[in-house]
Coordinates of C-alpha atoms in Angstrom, one line a residue:
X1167 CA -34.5 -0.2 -3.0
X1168 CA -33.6 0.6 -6.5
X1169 CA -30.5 1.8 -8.0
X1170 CA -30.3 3.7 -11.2
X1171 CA -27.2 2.7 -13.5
X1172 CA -28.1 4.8 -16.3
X1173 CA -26.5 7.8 -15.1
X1174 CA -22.5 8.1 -14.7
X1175 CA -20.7 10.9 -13.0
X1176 CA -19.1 11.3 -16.1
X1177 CA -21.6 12.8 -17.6
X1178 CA -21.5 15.3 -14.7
X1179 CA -17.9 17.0 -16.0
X1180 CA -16.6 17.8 -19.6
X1181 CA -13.4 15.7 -19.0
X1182 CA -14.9 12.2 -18.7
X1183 CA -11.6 10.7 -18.9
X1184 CA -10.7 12.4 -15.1
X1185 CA -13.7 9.8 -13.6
X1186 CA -11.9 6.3 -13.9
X1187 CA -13.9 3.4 -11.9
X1188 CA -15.4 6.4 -9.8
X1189 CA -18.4 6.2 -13.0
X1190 CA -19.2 2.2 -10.7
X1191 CA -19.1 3.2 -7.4
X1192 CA -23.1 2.8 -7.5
X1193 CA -22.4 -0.4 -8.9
X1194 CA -20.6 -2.6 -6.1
X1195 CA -20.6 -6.2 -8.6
X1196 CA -18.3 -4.2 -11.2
X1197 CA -16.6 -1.9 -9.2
X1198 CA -15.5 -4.9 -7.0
X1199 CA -14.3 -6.3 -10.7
X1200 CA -12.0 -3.5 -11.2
X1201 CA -10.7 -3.5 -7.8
X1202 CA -9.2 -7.0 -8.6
X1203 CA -8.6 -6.3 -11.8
X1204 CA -6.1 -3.3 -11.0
X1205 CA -4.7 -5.7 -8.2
X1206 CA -3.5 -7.8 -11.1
X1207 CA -1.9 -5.5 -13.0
X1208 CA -0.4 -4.2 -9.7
X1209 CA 0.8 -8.1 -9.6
X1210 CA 1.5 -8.6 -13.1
X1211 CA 3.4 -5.7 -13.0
X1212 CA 6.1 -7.1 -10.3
X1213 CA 5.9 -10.1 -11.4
X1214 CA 7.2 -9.5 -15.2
X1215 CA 9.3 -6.5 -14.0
X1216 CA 11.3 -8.5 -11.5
X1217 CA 11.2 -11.6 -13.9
X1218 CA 12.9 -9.0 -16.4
X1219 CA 15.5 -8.2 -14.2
X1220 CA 16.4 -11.3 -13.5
X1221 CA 17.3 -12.6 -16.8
X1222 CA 19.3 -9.3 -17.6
X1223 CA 21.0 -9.3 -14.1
X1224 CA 25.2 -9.4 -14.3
X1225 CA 26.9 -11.0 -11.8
X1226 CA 29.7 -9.2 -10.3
X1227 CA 27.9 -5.4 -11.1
X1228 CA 26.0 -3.6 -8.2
X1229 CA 22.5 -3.4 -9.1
X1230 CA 22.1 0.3 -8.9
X1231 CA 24.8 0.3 -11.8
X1232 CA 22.5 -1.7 -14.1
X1233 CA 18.9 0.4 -13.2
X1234 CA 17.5 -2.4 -11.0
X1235 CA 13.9 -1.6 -9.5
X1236 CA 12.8 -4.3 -7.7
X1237 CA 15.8 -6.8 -6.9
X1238 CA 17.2 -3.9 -4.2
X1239 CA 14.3 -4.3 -2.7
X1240 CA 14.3 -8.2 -2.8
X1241 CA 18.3 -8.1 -1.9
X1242 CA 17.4 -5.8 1.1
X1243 CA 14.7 -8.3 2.5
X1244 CA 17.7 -10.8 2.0
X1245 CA 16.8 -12.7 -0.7
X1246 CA 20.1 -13.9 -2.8
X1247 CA 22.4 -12.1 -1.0
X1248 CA 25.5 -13.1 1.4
X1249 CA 28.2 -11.3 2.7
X1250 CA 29.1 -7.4 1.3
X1251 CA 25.5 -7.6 -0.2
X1252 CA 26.8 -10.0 -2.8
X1253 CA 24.0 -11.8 -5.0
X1254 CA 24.7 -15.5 -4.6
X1255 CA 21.7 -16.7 -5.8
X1256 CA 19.1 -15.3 -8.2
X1257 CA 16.7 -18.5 -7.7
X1258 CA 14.3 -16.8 -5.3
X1259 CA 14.0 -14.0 -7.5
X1260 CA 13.1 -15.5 -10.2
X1261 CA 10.0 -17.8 -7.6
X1262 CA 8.9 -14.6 -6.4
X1263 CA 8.7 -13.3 -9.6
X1264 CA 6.7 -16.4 -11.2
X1265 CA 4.0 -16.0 -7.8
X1266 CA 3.2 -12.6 -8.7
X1267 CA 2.2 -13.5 -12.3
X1268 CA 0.5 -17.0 -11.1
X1269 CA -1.3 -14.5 -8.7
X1270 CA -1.9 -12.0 -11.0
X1271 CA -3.6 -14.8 -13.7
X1272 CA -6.1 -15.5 -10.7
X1273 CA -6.5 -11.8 -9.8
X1274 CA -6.9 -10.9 -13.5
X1275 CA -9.4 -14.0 -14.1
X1276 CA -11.5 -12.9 -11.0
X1277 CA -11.8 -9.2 -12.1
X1278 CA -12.9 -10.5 -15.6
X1279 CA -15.5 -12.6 -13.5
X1280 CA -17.5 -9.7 -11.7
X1281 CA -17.2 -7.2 -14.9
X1282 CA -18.3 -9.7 -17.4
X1283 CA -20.4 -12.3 -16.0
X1284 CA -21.2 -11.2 -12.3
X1285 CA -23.8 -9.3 -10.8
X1286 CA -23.6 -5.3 -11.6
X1287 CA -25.2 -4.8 -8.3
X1288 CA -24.6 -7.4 -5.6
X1289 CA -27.5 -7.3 -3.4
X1290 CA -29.7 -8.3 -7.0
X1291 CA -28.9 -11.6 -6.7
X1292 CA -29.9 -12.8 -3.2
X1293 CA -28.1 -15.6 -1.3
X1294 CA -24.3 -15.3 -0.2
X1295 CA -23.4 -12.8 -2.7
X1296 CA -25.8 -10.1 -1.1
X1297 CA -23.9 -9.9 1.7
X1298 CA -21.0 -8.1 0.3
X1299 CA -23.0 -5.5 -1.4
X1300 CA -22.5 -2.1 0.4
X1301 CA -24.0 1.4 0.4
X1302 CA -21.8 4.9 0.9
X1303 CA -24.4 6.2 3.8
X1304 CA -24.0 2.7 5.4
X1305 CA -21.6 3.5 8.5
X1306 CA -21.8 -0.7 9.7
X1307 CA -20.6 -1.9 6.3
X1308 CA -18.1 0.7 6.0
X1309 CA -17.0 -0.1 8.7
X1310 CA -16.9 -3.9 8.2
X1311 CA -14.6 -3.2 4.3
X1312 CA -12.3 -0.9 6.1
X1313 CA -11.6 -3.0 9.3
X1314 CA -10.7 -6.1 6.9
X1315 CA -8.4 -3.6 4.9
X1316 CA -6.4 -3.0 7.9
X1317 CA -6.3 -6.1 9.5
X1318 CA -4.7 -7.5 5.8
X1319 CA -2.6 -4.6 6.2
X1320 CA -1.5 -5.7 9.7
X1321 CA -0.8 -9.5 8.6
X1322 CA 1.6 -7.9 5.9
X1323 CA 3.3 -6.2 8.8
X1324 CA 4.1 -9.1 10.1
X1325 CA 5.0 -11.3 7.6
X1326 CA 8.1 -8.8 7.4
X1327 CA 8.5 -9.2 11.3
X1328 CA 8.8 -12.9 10.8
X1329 CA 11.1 -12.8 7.9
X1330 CA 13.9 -11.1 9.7
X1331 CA 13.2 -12.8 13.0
X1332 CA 12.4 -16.1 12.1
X1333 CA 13.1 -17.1 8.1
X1334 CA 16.3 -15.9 7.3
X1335 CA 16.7 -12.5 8.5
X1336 CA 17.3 -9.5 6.2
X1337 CA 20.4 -7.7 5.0
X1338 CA 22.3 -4.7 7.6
X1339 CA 24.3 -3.0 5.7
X1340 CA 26.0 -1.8 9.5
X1341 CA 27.1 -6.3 9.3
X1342 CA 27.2 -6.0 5.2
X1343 CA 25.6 -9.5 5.6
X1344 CA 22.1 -10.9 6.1
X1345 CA 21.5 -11.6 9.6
X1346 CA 17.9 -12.3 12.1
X1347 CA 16.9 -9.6 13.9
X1348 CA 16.4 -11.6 17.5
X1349 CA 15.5 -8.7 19.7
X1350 CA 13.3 -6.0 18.1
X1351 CA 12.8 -2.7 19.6
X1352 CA 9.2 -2.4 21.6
X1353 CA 10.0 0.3 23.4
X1354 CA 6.5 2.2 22.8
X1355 CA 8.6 5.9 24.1
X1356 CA 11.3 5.0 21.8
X1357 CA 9.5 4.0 18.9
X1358 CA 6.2 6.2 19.0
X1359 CA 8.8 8.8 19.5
X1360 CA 9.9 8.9 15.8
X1361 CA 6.8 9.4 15.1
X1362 CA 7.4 13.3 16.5
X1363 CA 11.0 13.7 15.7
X1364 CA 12.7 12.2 19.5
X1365 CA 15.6 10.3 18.5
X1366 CA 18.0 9.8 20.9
X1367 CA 16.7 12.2 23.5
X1368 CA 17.2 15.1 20.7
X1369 CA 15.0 16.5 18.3
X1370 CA 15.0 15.4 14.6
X1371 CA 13.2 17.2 11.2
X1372 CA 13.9 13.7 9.5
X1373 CA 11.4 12.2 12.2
X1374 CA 10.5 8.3 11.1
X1375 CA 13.3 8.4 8.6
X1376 CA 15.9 9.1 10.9
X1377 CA 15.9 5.3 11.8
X1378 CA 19.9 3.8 12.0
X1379 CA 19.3 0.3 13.1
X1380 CA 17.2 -2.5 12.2
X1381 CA 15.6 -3.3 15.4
X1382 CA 13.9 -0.2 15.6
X1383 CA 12.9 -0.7 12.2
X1384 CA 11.1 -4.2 12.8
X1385 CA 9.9 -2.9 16.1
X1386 CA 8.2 -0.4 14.9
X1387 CA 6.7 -2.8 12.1
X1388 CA 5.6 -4.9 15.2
X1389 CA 3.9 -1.7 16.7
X1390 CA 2.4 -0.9 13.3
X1391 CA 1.3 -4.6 13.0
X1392 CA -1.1 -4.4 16.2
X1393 CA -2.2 -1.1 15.7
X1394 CA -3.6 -2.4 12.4
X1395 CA -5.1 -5.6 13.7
X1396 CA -6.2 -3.8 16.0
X1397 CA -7.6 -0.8 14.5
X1398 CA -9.5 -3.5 11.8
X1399 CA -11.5 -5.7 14.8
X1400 CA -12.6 -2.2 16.2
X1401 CA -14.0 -0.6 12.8
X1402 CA -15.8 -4.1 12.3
X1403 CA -16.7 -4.3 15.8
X1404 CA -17.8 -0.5 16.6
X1405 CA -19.4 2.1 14.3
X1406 CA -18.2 5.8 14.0
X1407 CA -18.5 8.1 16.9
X1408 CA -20.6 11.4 15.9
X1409 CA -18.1 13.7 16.0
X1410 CA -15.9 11.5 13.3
X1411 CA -19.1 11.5 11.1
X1412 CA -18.6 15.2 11.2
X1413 CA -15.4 15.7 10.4
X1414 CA -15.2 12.4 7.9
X1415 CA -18.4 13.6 6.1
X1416 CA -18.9 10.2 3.9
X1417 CA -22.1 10.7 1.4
X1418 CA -21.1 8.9 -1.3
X1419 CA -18.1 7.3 -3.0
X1420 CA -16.2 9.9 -4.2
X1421 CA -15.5 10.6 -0.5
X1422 CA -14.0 7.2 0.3
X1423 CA -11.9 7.8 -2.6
X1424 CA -11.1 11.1 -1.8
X1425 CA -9.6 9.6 1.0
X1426 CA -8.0 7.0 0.2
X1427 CA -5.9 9.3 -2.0
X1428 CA -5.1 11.6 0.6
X1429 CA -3.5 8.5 2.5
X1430 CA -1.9 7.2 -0.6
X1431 CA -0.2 10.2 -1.2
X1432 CA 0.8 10.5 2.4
X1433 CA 2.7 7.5 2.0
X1434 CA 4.4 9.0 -1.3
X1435 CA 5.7 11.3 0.6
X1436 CA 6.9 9.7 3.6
X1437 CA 8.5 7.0 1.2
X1438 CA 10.4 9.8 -0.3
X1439 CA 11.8 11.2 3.4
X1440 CA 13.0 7.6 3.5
X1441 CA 15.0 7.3 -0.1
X1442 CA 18.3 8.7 1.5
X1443 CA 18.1 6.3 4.7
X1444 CA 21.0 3.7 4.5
X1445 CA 19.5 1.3 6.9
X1446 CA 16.2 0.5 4.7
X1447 CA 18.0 1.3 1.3
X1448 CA 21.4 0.5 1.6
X1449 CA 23.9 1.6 -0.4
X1450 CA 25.8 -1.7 -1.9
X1451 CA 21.7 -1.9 -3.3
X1452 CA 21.1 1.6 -4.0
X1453 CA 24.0 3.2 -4.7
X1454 CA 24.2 7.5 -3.3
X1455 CA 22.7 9.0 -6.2
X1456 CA 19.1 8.8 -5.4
X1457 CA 17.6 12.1 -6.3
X1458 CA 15.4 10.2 -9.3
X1459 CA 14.1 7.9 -6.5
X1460 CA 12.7 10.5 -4.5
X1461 CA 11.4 12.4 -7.3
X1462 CA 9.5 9.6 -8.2
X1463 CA 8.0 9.5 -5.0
X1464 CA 7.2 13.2 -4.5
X1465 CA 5.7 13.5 -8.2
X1466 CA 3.2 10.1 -7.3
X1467 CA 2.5 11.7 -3.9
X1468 CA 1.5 15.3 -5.6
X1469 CA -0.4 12.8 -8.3
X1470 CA -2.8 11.3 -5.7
X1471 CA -3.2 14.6 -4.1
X1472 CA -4.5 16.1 -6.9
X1473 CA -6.7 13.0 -7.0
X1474 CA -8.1 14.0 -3.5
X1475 CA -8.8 17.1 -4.5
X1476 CA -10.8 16.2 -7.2
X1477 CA -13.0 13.9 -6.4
X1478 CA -13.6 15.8 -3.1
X1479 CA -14.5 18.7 -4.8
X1480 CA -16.5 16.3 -6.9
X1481 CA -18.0 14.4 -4.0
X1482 CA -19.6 18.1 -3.0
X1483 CA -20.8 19.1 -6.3
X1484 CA -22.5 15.7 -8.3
X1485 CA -24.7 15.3 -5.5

């Protein structure tokens, strides 16, 4: 089999600078480069931010008051925080923050790896390394990168399950005080129900966001954690059916990217239904005025979809 590198899909459109890393996705060495590569920023990026925040954090002033962006968050897994939200300590902030950059180094180094001095084209190379090259029209491998994708995903559901059941617990702002969460909703009716809008027997247009306590919060984290794990081992395990071939029509890789930016901005937008929820943003973090905070989230969402759109409608015209 041979693969031509010559040509990019940039040179299929007069705005070049719309393609990104969709110009490697013939080119599974470097595109597997820039995959880490934007992982470390992603890292680096939390890592200096919340290291920032740390060393211009005031004692005594609620964090919404001084523009915080990623110590709520922190304080709401509870992290530093004891009774009436109150930052006690700003040690583990400032260790979470140094992991994200060590992890970012490594991320950042391993990028630079495949762009620079790995394989453009895995398979080239023989041995090991051939085995993680991939091909768009190849349902088994597809199947193989997604399925690990969502079982990751499944593990990071449950390492928030075992923070607030086991290591600590997280902050409920119905205690004001960081507490474990010992008995987690798995009620499937009860939690599967948000999913349509059932809350409490009644009907709800806030659906998933309308959560109040945080055992159904962490419940439905356990749920989502199976489903994952679940959902991986079967994409690894079992191919696509016909019919989803037809419906998921996957040619090449500006439909997996497609995609994954449809999901992405999915999640934008059910982020933003959540801004105004008190349970999973409490106010002693967050403050009430939150309207920038679901802007933010909207705009990103409408971002990605516009993504989606494009390199669909490119997916169906390069080709």
């Amino acid at each position: 089999m041979t693969i031509s590198t010559d040509k990019t899909f940039a040179a299929d459109t007069d705005l070049p600078w719309l393609i990104g890393n969709a110009r490697l996705i013939n080119l599974s060495g470097q595109l597997l480069g820039a995959h880490i590569a934007h992982a470390g920023l992603i890292m680096f990026w939390a890592g200096s931010t919340t290291i920032l925040e740390v060393t211009r954090f005031v004692p005594g002033v609620p964090m919404f008051e001084q523009k915080m962006i990623l110590l709520p968050h922190l304080a709401t897994l509870g992290w530093g925080v004891g009774a009436g939200g109150k930052v006690i300590n700003t040690y583990p902030y400032f260790v979470i923050g140094i992991l994200h950059l060590v992890a970012s180094a490594v991320l950042g180094a391993g990028g630079l790896f495949h762009i620079f001095r790995g394989p453009a084209i895995l398979y080239t190379t023989g041995g090991q390394v051939a085995k993680f090259h991939y091909e768009w029209n190849d349902p088994k491998k597809l199947g193989l990168i997604l399925g690990h994708h969502l079982i990751i995903l499944g593990f990071g559901a449950f390492l928030l399950v075992l923070k607030a059941m086991f290591f600590g617990g997280i902050y409920d702002p119905t205690v004001e005080d960081v507490r474990l969460i010992a008995n987690p909703t798995v009620d499937p009716a009860k939690i599967f129900g948000y999913l349509v809008g059932i809350k409490d027997s009644h009907w709800t247009l806030l659906g998933m966001a309308s959560v109040d306590n945080l055992e159904d919060v962490i419940g439905g984290h356990i749920w989502m954690g199976l489903i994952l794990i679940f959902g991986g081992v079967w994409h690894i395990i079992v191919q696509p059916f016909a019919w989803v071939k037809r419906i998921l029509s996957i040619e090449n890789g500006e439909d997996i990217l497609s995609y994954s930016l449809l999901g992405l901005a999915l999640m934008a937008w059910i982020s933003a239904s959540f801004v105004y929820n008190t349970t999973v943003f409490p106010m002693v973090f967050y403050g009430s005025e939150r309207l920038g905070m679901a802007n933010t989230q909207i705009f990103l969402g409408l971002l990605a979809f516009l993504g989606y759109v494009w390199h669909a409608w490119r997916s169906r015209n390069i080709f």
